[in-house]
Amino acid sequence: MTSVRLLQAKEAEELYGPRRETWPEERARWRAGRMAGSTWIRRDGRADSVQWLDLPGEQELDLAWVERHYFAWVPRLAGQAVHPHYLPDGRLELAPWPLDWPRLIKMAPVVLEQDARHRRRIRPIRGGFLAKPGGSLEFELLRRPGGRRLVVAVRALSPRLPLGLYLSVQTPLHERSTFAFLREVNRRYVAQTLGLVVSQQPDGTT
């Protein structure tokens, strides 16, 4: 689930070519309640970290809710050492607490995309202490026979850390926090589908 693979040229072209259907979360078999994903390194050194959760039924998810509560998990899983900052113009930045400097990752305002099979909430990455400009953070909902696939994806990230340090430190933290978040989403989704009352949001609020 968390293996990191260096791609051969042909495989990289297949995975990250112009057709979205060739991306890993598009090709994986759907199974209700299943979480999967990994981090892939392209030959040019950019990273794609993609994790997903298969949800049963036809109930829709608000991707704005997903994003908001994903970033509510950031301080919780970082020991309150990292906090999100929502800026008035729609930008979002992650910074260490309590100094609020340096800005670890800077993201642009949201870009929305939708077609018959996908809904996407995309934040282009504009740089920061941990990332060079380029790439994006994406929250996606894919239609599947029998349900939905919720995807949290970092696309084409250019890490500022040396590759070895990125893979040994930043990647495990990101994957662990994302899978923990998806487990909580699954718990809430199943409870709502069954008509149960859930007392807390992922950030601890009601």
CSV table of C-alpha atoms in Angstrom, one decimal:
chain,number,residue,atom,x,y,z
A,1,MET,CA,0.0,0.0,0.0
A,2,THR,CA,2.8,2.4,0.8
A,3,SER,CA,5.6,1.2,-1.6
A,4,VAL,CA,7.5,3.7,-3.6
A,5,ARG,CA,8.5,2.8,-7.1
A,6,LEU,CA,10.9,4.3,-9.6
A,7,LEU,CA,9.1,4.2,-13.0
A,8,GLN,CA,10.7,2.9,-16.2
A,9,ALA,CA,10.2,5.2,-19.1
A,10,LYS,CA,7.5,3.1,-20.8
A,11,GLU,CA,5.6,2.6,-17.5
A,12,ALA,CA,5.7,6.3,-16.7
A,13,GLU,CA,4.3,7.1,-20.1
A,14,GLU,CA,1.5,4.6,-19.6
A,15,LEU,CA,0.7,5.9,-16.1
A,16,TYR,CA,1.0,9.6,-16.7
A,17,GLY,CA,0.2,10.1,-20.3
A,18,PRO,CA,-2.6,12.4,-21.6
A,19,ARG,CA,-5.3,9.8,-20.9
A,20,ARG,CA,-6.5,9.9,-17.3
A,21,GLU,CA,-7.8,6.3,-17.6
A,22,THR,CA,-4.2,5.1,-17.4
A,23,TRP,CA,-3.6,6.6,-13.9
A,24,PRO,CA,-3.4,4.1,-11.1
A,25,GLU,CA,-6.7,5.0,-9.4
A,26,GLU,CA,-8.4,4.7,-12.7
A,27,ARG,CA,-7.2,1.1,-13.4
A,28,ALA,CA,-7.5,-0.4,-9.9
A,29,ARG,CA,-10.5,-2.7,-9.4
A,30,TRP,CA,-13.2,-1.3,-7.2
A,31,ARG,CA,-14.1,-2.9,-3.9
A,32,ALA,CA,-16.3,-1.4,-1.2
A,33,GLY,CA,-14.4,-0.2,1.8
A,34,ARG,CA,-11.0,-0.8,0.2
A,35,MET,CA,-8.2,1.8,0.7
A,36,ALA,CA,-5.2,1.7,-1.6
A,37,GLY,CA,-2.5,3.9,-3.2
A,38,SER,CA,1.2,4.6,-3.2
A,39,THR,CA,3.8,7.1,-4.2
A,40,TRP,CA,5.4,7.0,-7.7
A,41,ILE,CA,8.5,8.9,-8.7
A,42,ARG,CA,8.8,10.0,-12.3
A,43,ARG,CA,12.1,9.8,-14.2
A,44,ASP,CA,12.4,13.6,-14.0
A,45,GLY,CA,12.2,13.4,-10.1
A,46,ARG,CA,8.6,14.7,-9.7
A,47,ALA,CA,6.4,12.7,-7.4
A,48,ASP,CA,2.8,11.5,-7.6
A,49,SER,CA,1.3,10.4,-4.3
A,50,VAL,CA,-2.2,9.0,-4.8
A,51,GLN,CA,-4.4,7.4,-2.1
A,52,TRP,CA,-8.1,6.4,-2.5
A,53,LEU,CA,-11.1,4.9,-0.7
A,54,ASP,CA,-13.9,2.9,-2.3
A,55,LEU,CA,-17.3,3.9,-1.0
A,56,PRO,CA,-20.5,1.9,-1.5
A,57,GLY,CA,-23.8,3.3,-2.7
A,58,GLU,CA,-24.7,6.4,-4.6
A,59,GLN,CA,-24.4,9.0,-1.8
A,60,GLU,CA,-22.5,12.0,-3.0
A,61,LEU,CA,-19.7,13.7,-1.1
A,62,ASP,CA,-19.1,17.5,-1.0
A,63,LEU,CA,-15.5,17.9,-2.0
A,64,ALA,CA,-15.3,21.3,-0.3
A,65,TRP,CA,-16.2,19.4,2.9
A,66,VAL,CA,-13.5,16.8,2.1
A,67,GLU,CA,-10.8,19.4,1.6
A,68,ARG,CA,-11.8,21.4,4.7
A,69,HIS,CA,-11.6,18.3,7.0
A,70,TYR,CA,-8.5,16.9,5.3
A,71,PHE,CA,-6.7,20.0,6.4
A,72,ALA,CA,-8.2,19.8,9.9
A,73,TRP,CA,-6.3,16.6,10.1
A,74,VAL,CA,-3.0,18.2,9.3
A,75,PRO,CA,-2.3,19.7,12.8
A,76,ARG,CA,-3.8,16.7,14.5
A,77,LEU,CA,-1.4,14.3,12.8
A,78,ALA,CA,1.5,16.6,12.9
A,79,GLY,CA,1.4,17.0,16.7
A,80,GLN,CA,-0.1,20.5,16.3
A,81,ALA,CA,3.2,21.5,14.6
A,82,VAL,CA,1.7,22.4,11.2
A,83,HIS,CA,-1.4,24.5,10.6
A,84,PRO,CA,-3.3,25.5,7.5
A,85,HIS,CA,-3.9,29.2,6.7
A,86,TYR,CA,-6.8,30.2,4.5
A,87,LEU,CA,-6.1,33.6,2.9
A,88,PRO,CA,-8.9,36.1,1.8
A,89,ASP,CA,-8.1,35.6,-1.9
A,90,GLY,CA,-8.7,31.9,-1.7
A,91,ARG,CA,-5.1,30.7,-1.4
A,92,LEU,CA,-4.2,28.1,1.2
A,93,GLU,CA,-0.8,27.8,2.9
A,94,LEU,CA,0.7,25.4,5.4
A,95,ALA,CA,3.0,26.8,8.0
A,96,PRO,CA,4.7,25.6,11.2
A,97,TRP,CA,3.1,26.6,14.5
A,98,PRO,CA,3.7,28.9,16.4
A,99,LEU,CA,6.1,30.8,14.2
A,100,ASP,CA,4.0,30.7,11.0
A,101,TRP,CA,7.2,30.7,9.0
A,102,PRO,CA,8.5,29.5,6.7
A,103,ARG,CA,5.4,28.7,4.6
A,104,LEU,CA,5.9,24.9,3.9
A,105,ILE,CA,3.5,24.6,1.0
A,106,LYS,CA,1.7,27.4,-0.8
A,107,MET,CA,-1.4,26.6,-2.9
A,108,ALA,CA,-3.5,28.7,-5.3
A,109,PRO,CA,-7.2,29.2,-5.1
A,110,VAL,CA,-9.4,26.2,-6.0
A,111,VAL,CA,-10.0,25.1,-9.6
A,112,LEU,CA,-13.1,22.9,-10.1
A,113,GLU,CA,-13.5,20.3,-12.9
A,114,GLN,CA,-16.4,18.0,-13.6
A,115,ASP,CA,-17.6,15.6,-16.2
A,116,ALA,CA,-19.9,12.6,-16.4
A,117,ARG,CA,-17.5,10.4,-14.4
A,118,HIS,CA,-15.4,12.7,-12.3
A,119,ARG,CA,-15.6,15.7,-9.9
A,120,ARG,CA,-12.3,17.3,-9.0
A,121,ARG,CA,-11.3,20.0,-6.6
A,122,ILE,CA,-7.7,21.1,-7.5
A,123,ARG,CA,-5.3,23.4,-5.7
A,124,PRO,CA,-2.2,24.2,-7.9
A,125,ILE,CA,1.0,24.3,-5.9
A,126,ARG,CA,2.8,27.6,-6.0
A,127,GLY,CA,5.9,26.7,-4.0
A,128,GLY,CA,7.1,26.8,-0.4
A,129,PHE,CA,9.8,25.4,1.8
A,130,LEU,CA,8.9,21.8,0.9
A,131,ALA,CA,7.9,22.1,-2.7
A,132,LYS,CA,8.9,23.9,-5.8
A,133,PRO,CA,6.2,25.6,-7.9
A,134,GLY,CA,4.3,23.2,-10.1
A,135,GLY,CA,2.0,20.2,-9.6
A,136,SER,CA,-1.2,20.2,-7.6
A,137,LEU,CA,-3.2,18.7,-4.7
A,138,GLU,CA,-6.4,17.2,-5.9
A,139,PHE,CA,-9.6,15.8,-4.2
A,140,GLU,CA,-11.5,13.7,-6.7
A,141,LEU,CA,-14.7,11.7,-6.7
A,142,LEU,CA,-14.9,9.0,-9.4
A,143,ARG,CA,-18.1,7.2,-10.3
A,144,ARG,CA,-17.8,3.4,-10.2
A,145,PRO,CA,-20.3,0.6,-10.7
A,146,GLY,CA,-21.7,0.1,-7.2
A,147,GLY,CA,-20.3,3.2,-5.6
A,148,ARG,CA,-17.8,6.0,-5.6
A,149,ARG,CA,-14.0,6.3,-5.4
A,150,LEU,CA,-12.7,9.1,-3.3
A,151,VAL,CA,-9.1,10.1,-4.3
A,152,VAL,CA,-6.6,12.3,-2.5
A,153,ALA,CA,-3.8,13.0,-5.0
A,154,VAL,CA,-0.6,15.0,-5.1
A,155,ARG,CA,0.2,15.3,-8.8
A,156,ALA,CA,3.6,16.1,-10.3
A,157,LEU,CA,5.1,17.4,-7.0
A,158,SER,CA,8.7,18.8,-7.3
A,159,PRO,CA,10.1,18.3,-3.7
A,160,ARG,CA,12.7,20.7,-2.4
A,161,LEU,CA,14.1,17.9,-0.2
A,162,PRO,CA,16.7,15.6,-1.7
A,163,LEU,CA,14.9,12.5,-3.1
A,164,GLY,CA,16.2,10.2,-0.5
A,165,LEU,CA,15.0,12.4,2.3
A,166,TYR,CA,11.7,13.1,0.7
A,167,LEU,CA,11.1,9.3,0.4
A,168,SER,CA,12.2,8.5,3.9
A,169,VAL,CA,10.5,11.4,5.8
A,170,GLN,CA,7.9,13.4,3.8
A,171,THR,CA,6.4,10.6,1.9
A,172,PRO,CA,5.6,8.3,4.9
A,173,LEU,CA,4.1,11.2,6.8
A,174,HIS,CA,1.9,12.2,3.9
A,175,GLU,CA,0.7,8.7,3.2
A,176,ARG,CA,0.0,7.9,6.9
A,177,SER,CA,-2.0,11.0,7.4
A,178,THR,CA,-4.0,10.6,4.2
A,179,PHE,CA,-4.9,7.0,5.0
A,180,ALA,CA,-5.9,8.0,8.5
A,181,PHE,CA,-8.1,10.6,7.1
A,182,LEU,CA,-9.7,8.2,4.6
A,183,ARG,CA,-10.4,5.8,7.4
A,184,GLU,CA,-12.3,8.5,9.2
A,185,VAL,CA,-14.2,9.4,6.1
A,186,ASN,CA,-15.2,5.8,5.6
A,187,ARG,CA,-16.4,5.6,9.2
A,188,ARG,CA,-18.6,8.7,8.8
A,189,TYR,CA,-19.8,7.6,5.3
A,190,VAL,CA,-20.9,4.2,6.5
A,191,ALA,CA,-22.6,5.6,9.6
A,192,GLN,CA,-24.5,8.2,7.5
A,193,THR,CA,-25.5,5.5,5.0
A,194,LEU,CA,-26.9,3.3,7.8
A,195,GLY,CA,-28.7,6.3,9.4
A,196,LEU,CA,-26.5,6.3,12.5
A,197,VAL,CA,-25.6,9.5,14.4
A,198,VAL,CA,-21.9,10.4,14.3
A,199,SER,CA,-21.0,12.9,17.1
A,200,GLN,CA,-17.7,14.3,15.8
A,201,GLN,CA,-16.3,15.6,12.6
A,202,PRO,CA,-12.7,14.6,11.7
A,203,ASP,CA,-11.4,17.8,13.4
A,204,GLY,CA,-13.2,17.0,16.6
A,205,THR,CA,-16.1,19.4,16.1
A,206,THR,CA,-19.8,18.3,16.0
